[in-house]
mmCIF file of C-alpha atoms in Angstrom:
data_model
loop_
_atom_site.group_PDB
_atom_site.id
_atom_site.type_symbol
_atom_site.label_atom_id
_atom_site.label_comp_id
_atom_site.label_asym_id
_atom_site.label_seq_id
_atom_site.Cartn_x
_atom_site.Cartn_y
_atom_site.Cartn_z
ATOM 1 C CA UNK X 1 -12.642 -92.029 -23.463
ATOM 2 C CA UNK X 2 -10.891 -88.263 -24.580
ATOM 3 C CA UNK X 3 -10.176 -87.213 -28.356
ATOM 4 C CA UNK X 4 -7.379 -88.309 -29.721
ATOM 5 C CA UNK X 5 -6.578 -85.114 -31.264
ATOM 6 C CA UNK X 6 -6.338 -82.225 -29.338
ATOM 7 C CA UNK X 7 -9.450 -79.357 -29.473
ATOM 8 C CA UNK X 8 -6.499 -76.633 -30.451
ATOM 9 C CA UNK X 9 -5.686 -78.471 -34.285
ATOM 10 C CA UNK X 10 -5.517 -76.076 -36.910
ATOM 11 C CA UNK X 11 -6.349 -72.321 -35.085
ATOM 12 C CA UNK X 12 -4.013 -69.703 -35.885
ATOM 13 C CA UNK X 13 -0.951 -69.262 -33.199
ATOM 14 C CA UNK X 14 -1.680 -66.973 -30.221
ATOM 15 C CA UNK X 15 -0.171 -63.092 -30.312
ATOM 16 C CA UNK X 16 2.723 -62.450 -28.649
ATOM 17 C CA UNK X 17 1.497 -60.593 -26.209
ATOM 18 C CA UNK X 18 -0.998 -63.071 -24.843
ATOM 19 C CA UNK X 19 -3.006 -65.514 -24.823
ATOM 20 C CA UNK X 20 -6.955 -64.841 -25.303
ATOM 21 C CA UNK X 21 -9.137 -66.252 -22.573
ATOM 22 C CA UNK X 22 -11.975 -68.313 -23.809
ATOM 23 C CA UNK X 23 -15.391 -67.054 -23.921
ATOM 24 C CA UNK X 24 -16.903 -69.256 -21.822
ATOM 25 C CA UNK X 25 -16.029 -71.972 -19.398
ATOM 26 C CA UNK X 26 -14.550 -75.524 -20.649
ATOM 27 C CA UNK X 27 -14.062 -77.946 -18.952
ATOM 28 C CA UNK X 28 -14.986 -76.965 -15.747
ATOM 29 C CA UNK X 29 -12.094 -74.902 -15.144
ATOM 30 C CA UNK X 30 -12.590 -71.257 -14.538
ATOM 31 C CA UNK X 31 -12.434 -68.528 -17.330
ATOM 32 C CA UNK X 32 -8.880 -67.068 -17.234
ATOM 33 C CA UNK X 33 -7.715 -63.138 -16.253
ATOM 34 C CA UNK X 34 -8.864 -61.394 -19.245
ATOM 35 C CA UNK X 35 -5.316 -59.607 -20.535
ATOM 36 C CA UNK X 36 -5.705 -57.894 -23.713
ATOM 37 C CA UNK X 37 -7.309 -54.815 -24.959
ATOM 38 C CA UNK X 38 -11.349 -54.383 -24.161
ATOM 39 C CA UNK X 39 -13.519 -55.348 -26.930
ATOM 40 C CA UNK X 40 -17.116 -54.434 -25.728
ATOM 41 C CA UNK X 41 -18.080 -52.340 -28.783
ATOM 42 C CA UNK X 42 -16.356 -49.074 -28.606
ATOM 43 C CA UNK X 43 -12.687 -47.450 -27.975
ATOM 44 C CA UNK X 44 -13.024 -45.266 -24.878
ATOM 45 C CA UNK X 45 -12.991 -41.849 -25.574
ATOM 46 C CA UNK X 46 -9.215 -40.223 -24.606
ATOM 47 C CA UNK X 47 -8.938 -38.973 -21.573
ATOM 48 C CA UNK X 48 -8.245 -34.941 -22.148
ATOM 49 C CA UNK X 49 -6.775 -32.300 -20.046
ATOM 50 C CA UNK X 50 -5.278 -33.009 -16.698
ATOM 51 C CA UNK X 51 -6.306 -36.012 -15.368
ATOM 52 C CA UNK X 52 -8.263 -35.591 -11.434
ATOM 53 C CA UNK X 53 -7.306 -37.862 -8.652
ATOM 54 C CA UNK X 54 -9.619 -39.198 -6.284
ATOM 55 C CA UNK X 55 -10.414 -36.940 -3.338
ATOM 56 C CA UNK X 56 -7.681 -36.836 -0.860
ATOM 57 C CA UNK X 57 -5.022 -36.212 -3.567
ATOM 58 C CA UNK X 58 -4.066 -32.826 -5.379
ATOM 59 C CA UNK X 59 -6.508 -30.566 -5.984
ATOM 60 C CA UNK X 60 -8.493 -30.944 -9.239
ATOM 61 C CA UNK X 61 -7.270 -27.640 -11.809
ATOM 62 C CA UNK X 62 -9.523 -27.401 -14.590
ATOM 63 C CA UNK X 63 -8.120 -25.595 -17.833
ATOM 64 C CA UNK X 64 -10.771 -21.678 -16.852
ATOM 65 C CA UNK X 65 -9.556 -22.297 -13.746
ATOM 66 C CA UNK X 66 -7.885 -19.047 -12.796
ATOM 67 C CA UNK X 67 -3.995 -19.331 -11.537
ATOM 68 C CA UNK X 68 -4.013 -15.720 -9.658
ATOM 69 C CA UNK X 69 -5.813 -15.769 -6.365
ATOM 70 C CA UNK X 70 -6.950 -12.488 -5.415
ATOM 71 C CA UNK X 71 -5.282 -9.863 -3.802
ATOM 72 C CA UNK X 72 -6.449 -8.969 -0.603
ATOM 73 C CA UNK X 73 -7.216 -5.044 -0.395
ATOM 74 C CA UNK X 74 -4.333 -4.102 2.356
ATOM 75 C CA UNK X 75 -6.370 -1.843 5.326
ATOM 76 C CA UNK X 76 -6.751 1.843 5.516
ATOM 77 C CA UNK X 77 -3.796 3.873 7.440
ATOM 78 C CA UNK X 78 -5.783 4.169 10.968
ATOM 79 C CA UNK X 79 -5.855 7.565 12.488
ATOM 80 C CA UNK X 80 -3.996 8.587 15.076
ATOM 81 C CA UNK X 81 -6.115 11.311 17.221
ATOM 82 C CA UNK X 82 -3.140 12.730 19.873
ATOM 83 C CA UNK X 83 -1.455 12.983 17.169
ATOM 84 C CA UNK X 84 -3.519 15.229 14.512
ATOM 85 C CA UNK X 85 -4.596 16.804 17.981
ATOM 86 C CA UNK X 86 -0.470 17.710 18.707
ATOM 87 C CA UNK X 87 -0.354 18.509 14.751
ATOM 88 C CA UNK X 88 -2.773 21.480 15.299
ATOM 89 C CA UNK X 89 -1.688 22.909 18.180
ATOM 90 C CA UNK X 90 1.963 23.276 16.455
ATOM 91 C CA UNK X 91 0.816 25.001 13.776
ATOM 92 C CA UNK X 92 -1.247 27.660 16.009
ATOM 93 C CA UNK X 93 1.862 28.510 18.088
ATOM 94 C CA UNK X 94 3.703 28.644 14.962
ATOM 95 C CA UNK X 95 0.883 31.170 13.658
ATOM 96 C CA UNK X 96 1.014 33.288 17.013
ATOM 97 C CA UNK X 97 4.260 33.405 16.934
ATOM 98 C CA UNK X 98 5.365 34.841 13.308
ATOM 99 C CA UNK X 99 1.602 37.354 13.988
ATOM 100 C CA UNK X 100 3.608 38.632 17.041
ATOM 101 C CA UNK X 101 6.796 38.913 15.852
ATOM 102 C CA UNK X 102 5.080 40.199 12.888
ATOM 103 C CA UNK X 103 3.966 43.388 15.063
ATOM 104 C CA UNK X 104 7.395 43.871 17.113
ATOM 105 C CA UNK X 105 8.967 44.946 13.319
ATOM 106 C CA UNK X 106 9.247 48.431 12.714
ATOM 107 C CA UNK X 107 11.222 51.030 10.494
ATOM 108 C CA UNK X 108 14.050 50.416 12.948
ATOM 109 C CA UNK X 109 13.583 47.379 14.562
ATOM 110 C CA UNK X 110 13.661 44.570 12.304
ATOM 111 C CA UNK X 111 16.177 42.691 13.201
ATOM 112 C CA UNK X 112 13.375 41.443 16.428
ATOM 113 C CA UNK X 113 11.181 39.742 14.065
ATOM 114 C CA UNK X 114 14.368 38.801 11.733
ATOM 115 C CA UNK X 115 15.972 36.779 14.825
ATOM 116 C CA UNK X 116 12.126 35.253 14.692
ATOM 117 C CA UNK X 117 11.426 33.578 11.060
ATOM 118 C CA UNK X 118 15.230 32.549 10.901
ATOM 119 C CA UNK X 119 14.095 30.024 14.604
ATOM 120 C CA UNK X 120 11.748 29.500 12.476
ATOM 121 C CA UNK X 121 14.135 28.116 9.009
ATOM 122 C CA UNK X 122 15.601 26.667 11.517
ATOM 123 C CA UNK X 123 12.951 23.959 12.370
ATOM 124 C CA UNK X 124 12.459 24.023 8.567
ATOM 125 C CA UNK X 125 15.458 23.191 7.525
ATOM 126 C CA UNK X 126 15.724 20.160 10.366
ATOM 127 C CA UNK X 127 12.206 19.183 9.888
ATOM 128 C CA UNK X 128 12.681 18.805 6.000
ATOM 129 C CA UNK X 129 16.622 17.445 6.211
ATOM 130 C CA UNK X 130 15.502 14.711 8.381
ATOM 131 C CA UNK X 131 11.886 13.818 6.471
ATOM 132 C CA UNK X 132 14.247 13.789 1.836
ATOM 133 C CA UNK X 133 17.274 12.882 3.819
ATOM 134 C CA UNK X 134 18.968 13.786 0.309
ATOM 135 C CA UNK X 135 22.858 12.695 0.021
ATOM 136 C CA UNK X 136 25.286 14.469 2.118
ATOM 137 C CA UNK X 137 22.805 15.380 5.017
ATOM 138 C CA UNK X 138 24.751 17.294 6.969
ATOM 139 C CA UNK X 139 26.212 19.903 3.839
ATOM 140 C CA UNK X 140 22.574 20.403 2.456
ATOM 141 C CA UNK X 141 21.734 21.546 6.448
ATOM 142 C CA UNK X 142 24.725 23.896 6.949
ATOM 143 C CA UNK X 143 23.984 25.052 3.355
ATOM 144 C CA UNK X 144 20.693 25.728 3.733
ATOM 145 C CA UNK X 145 21.039 27.774 7.344
ATOM 146 C CA UNK X 146 23.783 29.383 5.694
ATOM 147 C CA UNK X 147 20.885 30.255 2.895
ATOM 148 C CA UNK X 148 18.499 31.312 5.037
ATOM 149 C CA UNK X 149 21.418 34.121 7.288
ATOM 150 C CA UNK X 150 22.340 35.487 3.907
ATOM 151 C CA UNK X 151 18.034 36.041 2.633
ATOM 152 C CA UNK X 152 17.641 37.262 6.286
ATOM 153 C CA UNK X 153 20.500 40.083 6.284
ATOM 154 C CA UNK X 154 19.651 40.975 2.527
ATOM 155 C CA UNK X 155 16.138 41.928 3.942
ATOM 156 C CA UNK X 156 16.411 43.698 6.214
ATOM 157 C CA UNK X 157 19.582 45.783 5.034
ATOM 158 C CA UNK X 158 18.575 46.022 1.084
ATOM 159 C CA UNK X 159 17.980 49.620 0.573
ATOM 160 C CA UNK X 160 14.730 48.100 -1.525
ATOM 161 C CA UNK X 161 12.855 45.523 -0.539
ATOM 162 C CA UNK X 162 11.906 43.574 -2.893
ATOM 163 C CA UNK X 163 12.834 39.711 -3.752
ATOM 164 C CA UNK X 164 15.535 39.792 -5.828
ATOM 165 C CA UNK X 165 18.735 39.094 -2.844
ATOM 166 C CA UNK X 166 16.387 37.002 -1.852
ATOM 167 C CA UNK X 167 16.711 34.505 -5.248
ATOM 168 C CA UNK X 168 20.563 34.792 -5.464
ATOM 169 C CA UNK X 169 20.845 33.556 -2.421
ATOM 170 C CA UNK X 170 18.699 31.155 -2.685
ATOM 171 C CA UNK X 171 20.522 30.547 -6.204
ATOM 172 C CA UNK X 172 24.083 29.828 -4.592
ATOM 173 C CA UNK X 173 22.530 28.140 -1.668
ATOM 174 C CA UNK X 174 21.526 25.761 -4.513
ATOM 175 C CA UNK X 175 24.538 25.141 -6.556
ATOM 176 C CA UNK X 176 26.438 24.763 -3.090
ATOM 177 C CA UNK X 177 24.624 22.274 -1.918
ATOM 178 C CA UNK X 178 24.944 20.191 -5.049
ATOM 179 C CA UNK X 179 28.638 20.973 -5.496
ATOM 180 C CA UNK X 180 28.371 19.352 -1.698
ATOM 181 C CA UNK X 181 26.653 16.086 -2.887
ATOM 182 C CA UNK X 182 29.438 15.805 -5.771
ATOM 183 C CA UNK X 183 32.670 16.036 -3.860
ATOM 184 C CA UNK X 184 31.609 11.910 -1.918
ATOM 185 C CA UNK X 185 32.119 9.830 -4.477
ATOM 186 C CA UNK X 186 28.919 7.323 -2.571
ATOM 187 C CA UNK X 187 26.508 10.945 -2.762
ATOM 188 C CA UNK X 188 27.196 11.147 -6.719
ATOM 189 C CA UNK X 189 25.329 8.383 -6.750
ATOM 190 C CA UNK X 190 22.224 9.718 -5.931
ATOM 191 C CA UNK X 191 22.646 13.252 -6.396
ATOM 192 C CA UNK X 192 20.545 13.189 -9.646
ATOM 193 C CA UNK X 193 18.018 11.669 -7.891
ATOM 194 C CA UNK X 194 17.981 14.492 -5.133
ATOM 195 C CA UNK X 195 18.397 17.883 -6.999
ATOM 196 C CA UNK X 196 14.651 17.865 -6.494
ATOM 197 C CA UNK X 197 15.200 17.637 -2.794
ATOM 198 C CA UNK X 198 17.992 19.903 -2.130
ATOM 199 C CA UNK X 199 15.685 22.154 -4.305
ATOM 200 C CA UNK X 200 12.978 22.042 -2.601
ATOM 201 C CA UNK X 201 14.228 23.092 1.265
ATOM 202 C CA UNK X 202 16.630 25.514 -0.060
ATOM 203 C CA UNK X 203 13.983 27.686 -1.981
ATOM 204 C CA UNK X 204 11.635 27.041 1.408
ATOM 205 C CA UNK X 205 14.210 28.306 4.082
ATOM 206 C CA UNK X 206 14.413 31.176 1.954
ATOM 207 C CA UNK X 207 10.989 31.903 1.155
ATOM 208 C CA UNK X 208 10.545 32.695 5.442
ATOM 209 C CA UNK X 209 12.243 35.469 4.382
ATOM 210 C CA UNK X 210 9.321 36.834 2.551
ATOM 211 C CA UNK X 211 7.857 37.727 4.944
ATOM 212 C CA UNK X 212 10.932 40.452 6.345
ATOM 213 C CA UNK X 213 10.462 42.447 3.523
ATOM 214 C CA UNK X 214 6.978 42.216 2.965
ATOM 215 C CA UNK X 215 6.615 44.091 6.526
ATOM 216 C CA UNK X 216 9.266 47.016 5.246
ATOM 217 C CA UNK X 217 5.887 47.361 2.491
ATOM 218 C CA UNK X 218 2.689 50.081 3.058
ATOM 219 C CA UNK X 219 0.518 47.468 4.728
ATOM 220 C CA UNK X 220 2.689 44.809 5.140
ATOM 221 C CA UNK X 221 2.597 44.382 8.264
ATOM 222 C CA UNK X 222 -1.295 43.777 8.368
ATOM 223 C CA UNK X 223 -1.254 41.795 4.958
ATOM 224 C CA UNK X 224 0.697 39.492 7.367
ATOM 225 C CA UNK X 225 -2.218 39.848 10.074
ATOM 226 C CA UNK X 226 -4.290 39.190 7.835
ATOM 227 C CA UNK X 227 -2.792 35.543 5.758
ATOM 228 C CA UNK X 228 -0.711 34.411 8.548
ATOM 229 C CA UNK X 229 -3.737 34.534 11.326
ATOM 230 C CA UNK X 230 -5.667 32.379 7.856
ATOM 231 C CA UNK X 231 -3.026 30.582 7.492
ATOM 232 C CA UNK X 232 -2.922 29.131 11.447
ATOM 233 C CA UNK X 233 -6.731 29.001 11.457
ATOM 234 C CA UNK X 234 -7.182 26.919 7.704
ATOM 235 C CA UNK X 235 -4.220 24.367 9.726
ATOM 236 C CA UNK X 236 -6.328 24.264 12.855
ATOM 237 C CA UNK X 237 -9.286 23.340 12.140
ATOM 238 C CA UNK X 238 -7.752 20.888 9.324
ATOM 239 C CA UNK X 239 -6.296 19.056 11.950
ATOM 240 C CA UNK X 240 -8.823 19.097 14.598
ATOM 241 C CA UNK X 241 -11.522 17.311 11.286
ATOM 242 C CA UNK X 242 -9.570 15.335 10.723
ATOM 243 C CA UNK X 243 -9.226 13.968 14.562
ATOM 244 C CA UNK X 244 -12.551 13.969 14.991
ATOM 245 C CA UNK X 245 -13.852 13.028 11.277
ATOM 246 C CA UNK X 246 -11.281 12.032 8.831
ATOM 247 C CA UNK X 247 -13.894 11.440 5.823
ATOM 248 C CA UNK X 248 -14.425 11.601 2.927
ATOM 249 C CA UNK X 249 -10.685 9.171 2.936
ATOM 250 C CA UNK X 250 -8.202 10.775 -0.084
ATOM 251 C CA UNK X 251 -6.048 7.941 -0.111
ATOM 252 C CA UNK X 252 -6.316 4.756 2.418
ATOM 253 C CA UNK X 253 -2.248 5.610 3.357
ATOM 254 C CA UNK X 254 -2.832 8.942 3.468
ATOM 255 C CA UNK X 255 -4.415 9.407 7.248
ATOM 256 C CA UNK X 256 -6.236 12.796 5.689
ATOM 257 C CA UNK X 257 -9.940 13.284 5.128
ATOM 258 C CA UNK X 258 -11.130 15.963 2.478
ATOM 259 C CA UNK X 259 -13.671 17.226 4.499
ATOM 260 C CA UNK X 260 -11.205 18.664 6.649
ATOM 261 C CA UNK X 261 -8.947 20.915 3.882
ATOM 262 C CA UNK X 262 -12.776 22.127 2.994
ATOM 263 C CA UNK X 263 -13.516 23.324 6.035
ATOM 264 C CA UNK X 264 -9.955 24.527 6.983
ATOM 265 C CA UNK X 265 -9.523 26.418 3.566
ATOM 266 C CA UNK X 266 -13.105 28.190 4.371
ATOM 267 C CA UNK X 267 -12.768 28.737 8.202
ATOM 268 C CA UNK X 268 -9.421 30.525 6.963
ATOM 269 C CA UNK X 269 -10.956 32.432 4.473
ATOM 270 C CA UNK X 270 -13.927 33.640 6.763
ATOM 271 C CA UNK X 271 -10.921 34.733 9.769
ATOM 272 C CA UNK X 272 -9.197 37.070 7.315
ATOM 273 C CA UNK X 273 -12.784 38.808 6.019
ATOM 274 C CA UNK X 274 -13.209 39.222 10.279
ATOM 275 C CA UNK X 275 -9.747 40.576 10.451
ATOM 276 C CA UNK X 276 -10.124 42.751 7.279
ATOM 277 C CA UNK X 277 -12.694 44.672 8.657
ATOM 278 C CA UNK X 278 -11.400 46.145 11.741
ATOM 279 C CA UNK X 279 -7.614 47.249 10.411
ATOM 280 C CA UNK X 280 -6.781 49.902 8.171
ATOM 281 C CA UNK X 281 -6.375 49.298 4.979
ATOM 282 C CA UNK X 282 -8.515 46.314 4.799
ATOM 283 C CA UNK X 283 -11.838 45.669 3.335
ATOM 284 C CA UNK X 284 -13.700 42.573 3.973
ATOM 285 C CA UNK X 285 -13.698 41.520 0.488
ATOM 286 C CA UNK X 286 -10.100 41.846 0.125
ATOM 287 C CA UNK X 287 -8.179 40.416 3.320
ATOM 288 C CA UNK X 288 -11.123 37.378 1.915
ATOM 289 C CA UNK X 289 -9.301 36.967 -0.714
ATOM 290 C CA UNK X 290 -5.335 37.270 -0.054
ATOM 291 C CA UNK X 291 -6.571 34.806 3.145
ATOM 292 C CA UNK X 292 -8.743 32.165 0.945
ATOM 293 C CA UNK X 293 -5.379 32.759 -0.785
ATOM 294 C CA UNK X 294 -3.117 31.714 1.520
ATOM 295 C CA UNK X 295 -4.923 29.919 4.301
ATOM 296 C CA UNK X 296 -5.919 27.047 0.436
ATOM 297 C CA UNK X 297 -2.304 27.409 -0.244
ATOM 298 C CA UNK X 298 -0.920 26.315 3.677
ATOM 299 C CA UNK X 299 -3.696 23.339 3.181
ATOM 300 C CA UNK X 300 -2.548 21.652 -0.445
ATOM 301 C CA UNK X 301 1.159 21.947 0.944
ATOM 302 C CA UNK X 302 0.644 20.272 4.200
ATOM 303 C CA UNK X 303 -1.451 17.904 2.012
ATOM 304 C CA UNK X 304 1.030 17.221 0.140
ATOM 305 C CA UNK X 305 3.585 16.242 2.609
ATOM 306 C CA UNK X 306 1.534 13.360 3.464
ATOM 307 C CA UNK X 307 1.098 12.369 0.617
ATOM 308 C CA UNK X 308 4.986 12.476 0.081
ATOM 309 C CA UNK X 309 5.542 10.419 3.126
ATOM 310 C CA UNK X 310 3.337 8.135 1.833
ATOM 311 C CA UNK X 311 5.504 7.371 -1.307
ATOM 312 C CA UNK X 312 8.489 7.251 0.527
ATOM 313 C CA UNK X 313 6.979 4.640 3.091
ATOM 314 C CA UNK X 314 5.717 2.573 -0.513
ATOM 315 C CA UNK X 315 8.503 2.537 -2.301
ATOM 316 C CA UNK X 316 11.035 0.898 0.969
ATOM 317 C CA UNK X 317 12.404 3.576 2.910
ATOM 318 C CA UNK X 318 12.734 3.128 6.542
ATOM 319 C CA UNK X 319 10.510 6.515 8.630
ATOM 320 C CA UNK X 320 12.308 9.136 9.560
ATOM 321 C CA UNK X 321 12.469 10.866 12.702
ATOM 322 C CA UNK X 322 8.439 10.954 14.474
ATOM 323 C CA UNK X 323 8.927 14.654 15.619
ATOM 324 C CA UNK X 324 10.599 15.800 12.012
ATOM 325 C CA UNK X 325 8.074 13.348 10.020
ATOM 326 C CA UNK X 326 4.680 15.613 11.386
ATOM 327 C CA UNK X 327 6.763 19.115 11.990
ATOM 328 C CA UNK X 328 7.288 18.969 7.904
ATOM 329 C CA UNK X 329 3.091 19.693 6.811
ATOM 330 C CA UNK X 330 2.644 22.361 8.991
ATOM 331 C CA UNK X 331 6.111 24.540 8.104
ATOM 332 C CA UNK X 332 5.851 22.864 4.607
ATOM 333 C CA UNK X 333 2.477 25.377 5.019
ATOM 334 C CA UNK X 334 3.173 28.362 6.561
ATOM 335 C CA UNK X 335 6.957 28.443 4.140
ATOM 336 C CA UNK X 336 4.616 28.605 1.372
ATOM 337 C CA UNK X 337 2.360 31.320 2.395
ATOM 338 C CA UNK X 338 4.921 33.577 2.852
ATOM 339 C CA UNK X 339 5.393 34.358 -1.014
ATOM 340 C CA UNK X 340 1.683 34.049 -1.272
ATOM 341 C CA UNK X 341 0.999 36.364 0.942
ATOM 342 C CA UNK X 342 3.487 38.840 -0.524
ATOM 343 C CA UNK X 343 2.213 38.840 -4.295
ATOM 344 C CA UNK X 344 -0.997 39.167 -2.633
ATOM 345 C CA UNK X 345 -0.011 42.705 -1.008
ATOM 346 C CA UNK X 346 2.232 43.712 -3.992
ATOM 347 C CA UNK X 347 -0.653 42.648 -6.982
ATOM 348 C CA UNK X 348 -3.898 43.614 -5.484
ATOM 349 C CA UNK X 349 -3.274 46.268 -2.227
#
């Protein structure tokens, strides 16, 4: 017999969300599913941070994990041995041509040496304008070549051997080069950024004319022989050392080594000291002094050209003409060594 009243009589009504299941089995029926919150003696701690998924899901990223991955270092630029040997040979030929040309100069025979210098100046204009590529490149090249011709003529024809006519030629060439860039609107936008490159090209090409002026003063031809021989030996040894042992690397982006720079300057100085013991008007000490200045100046200028080329490539500029890019260093070294030789001859000899 069943009781006449329901066992739920007198109990509280069910909650709104779900009816709780019985605590244990009753009347032979299985317990119902637990749909309410678990009451196991305590609240579960709240989860902090992003949820970590199981294996196969997205990666787990705790708060203390760094977001950025470490950047991979780029390998250094390789040193191409055939290229270094070729540049070394070009520097040696350039020095031999200028030294032999200086020997042909005399009081009434300055034109042959002037023609040799003008040929080197044209090479300088070609290499440096193609490498630096200023606005209105053709205008800058023509103006620089004209300034070189005017400077050479002034060095040959002036009554007093001095650098003042060369300074006037350089100033006029720079002004005309800038004006030529201002003519077109496309070039006018970049003219402010190209003032330094235009000035460098014009002054560098006019600097070669100081060799003609140096050949007109006493001891000038001997000074050209000592200084340019030291310059050629320094550039030759520096490039040969880079082809054999470019160590330690000065910069990963520049395929040059410190050993070549130091060895080139030292052997260039030694060569000038040896020449000074045979040339009239020089001593080993005085020749070593002028040779040290010109040799160190040349190798540092050659090295600076390598850094400038690496900077242009890192800035995203397209590479320049191959032959012009690698002629730029030796030509820049001789262009800077020429006025240094003149200054050392005037001040110390």
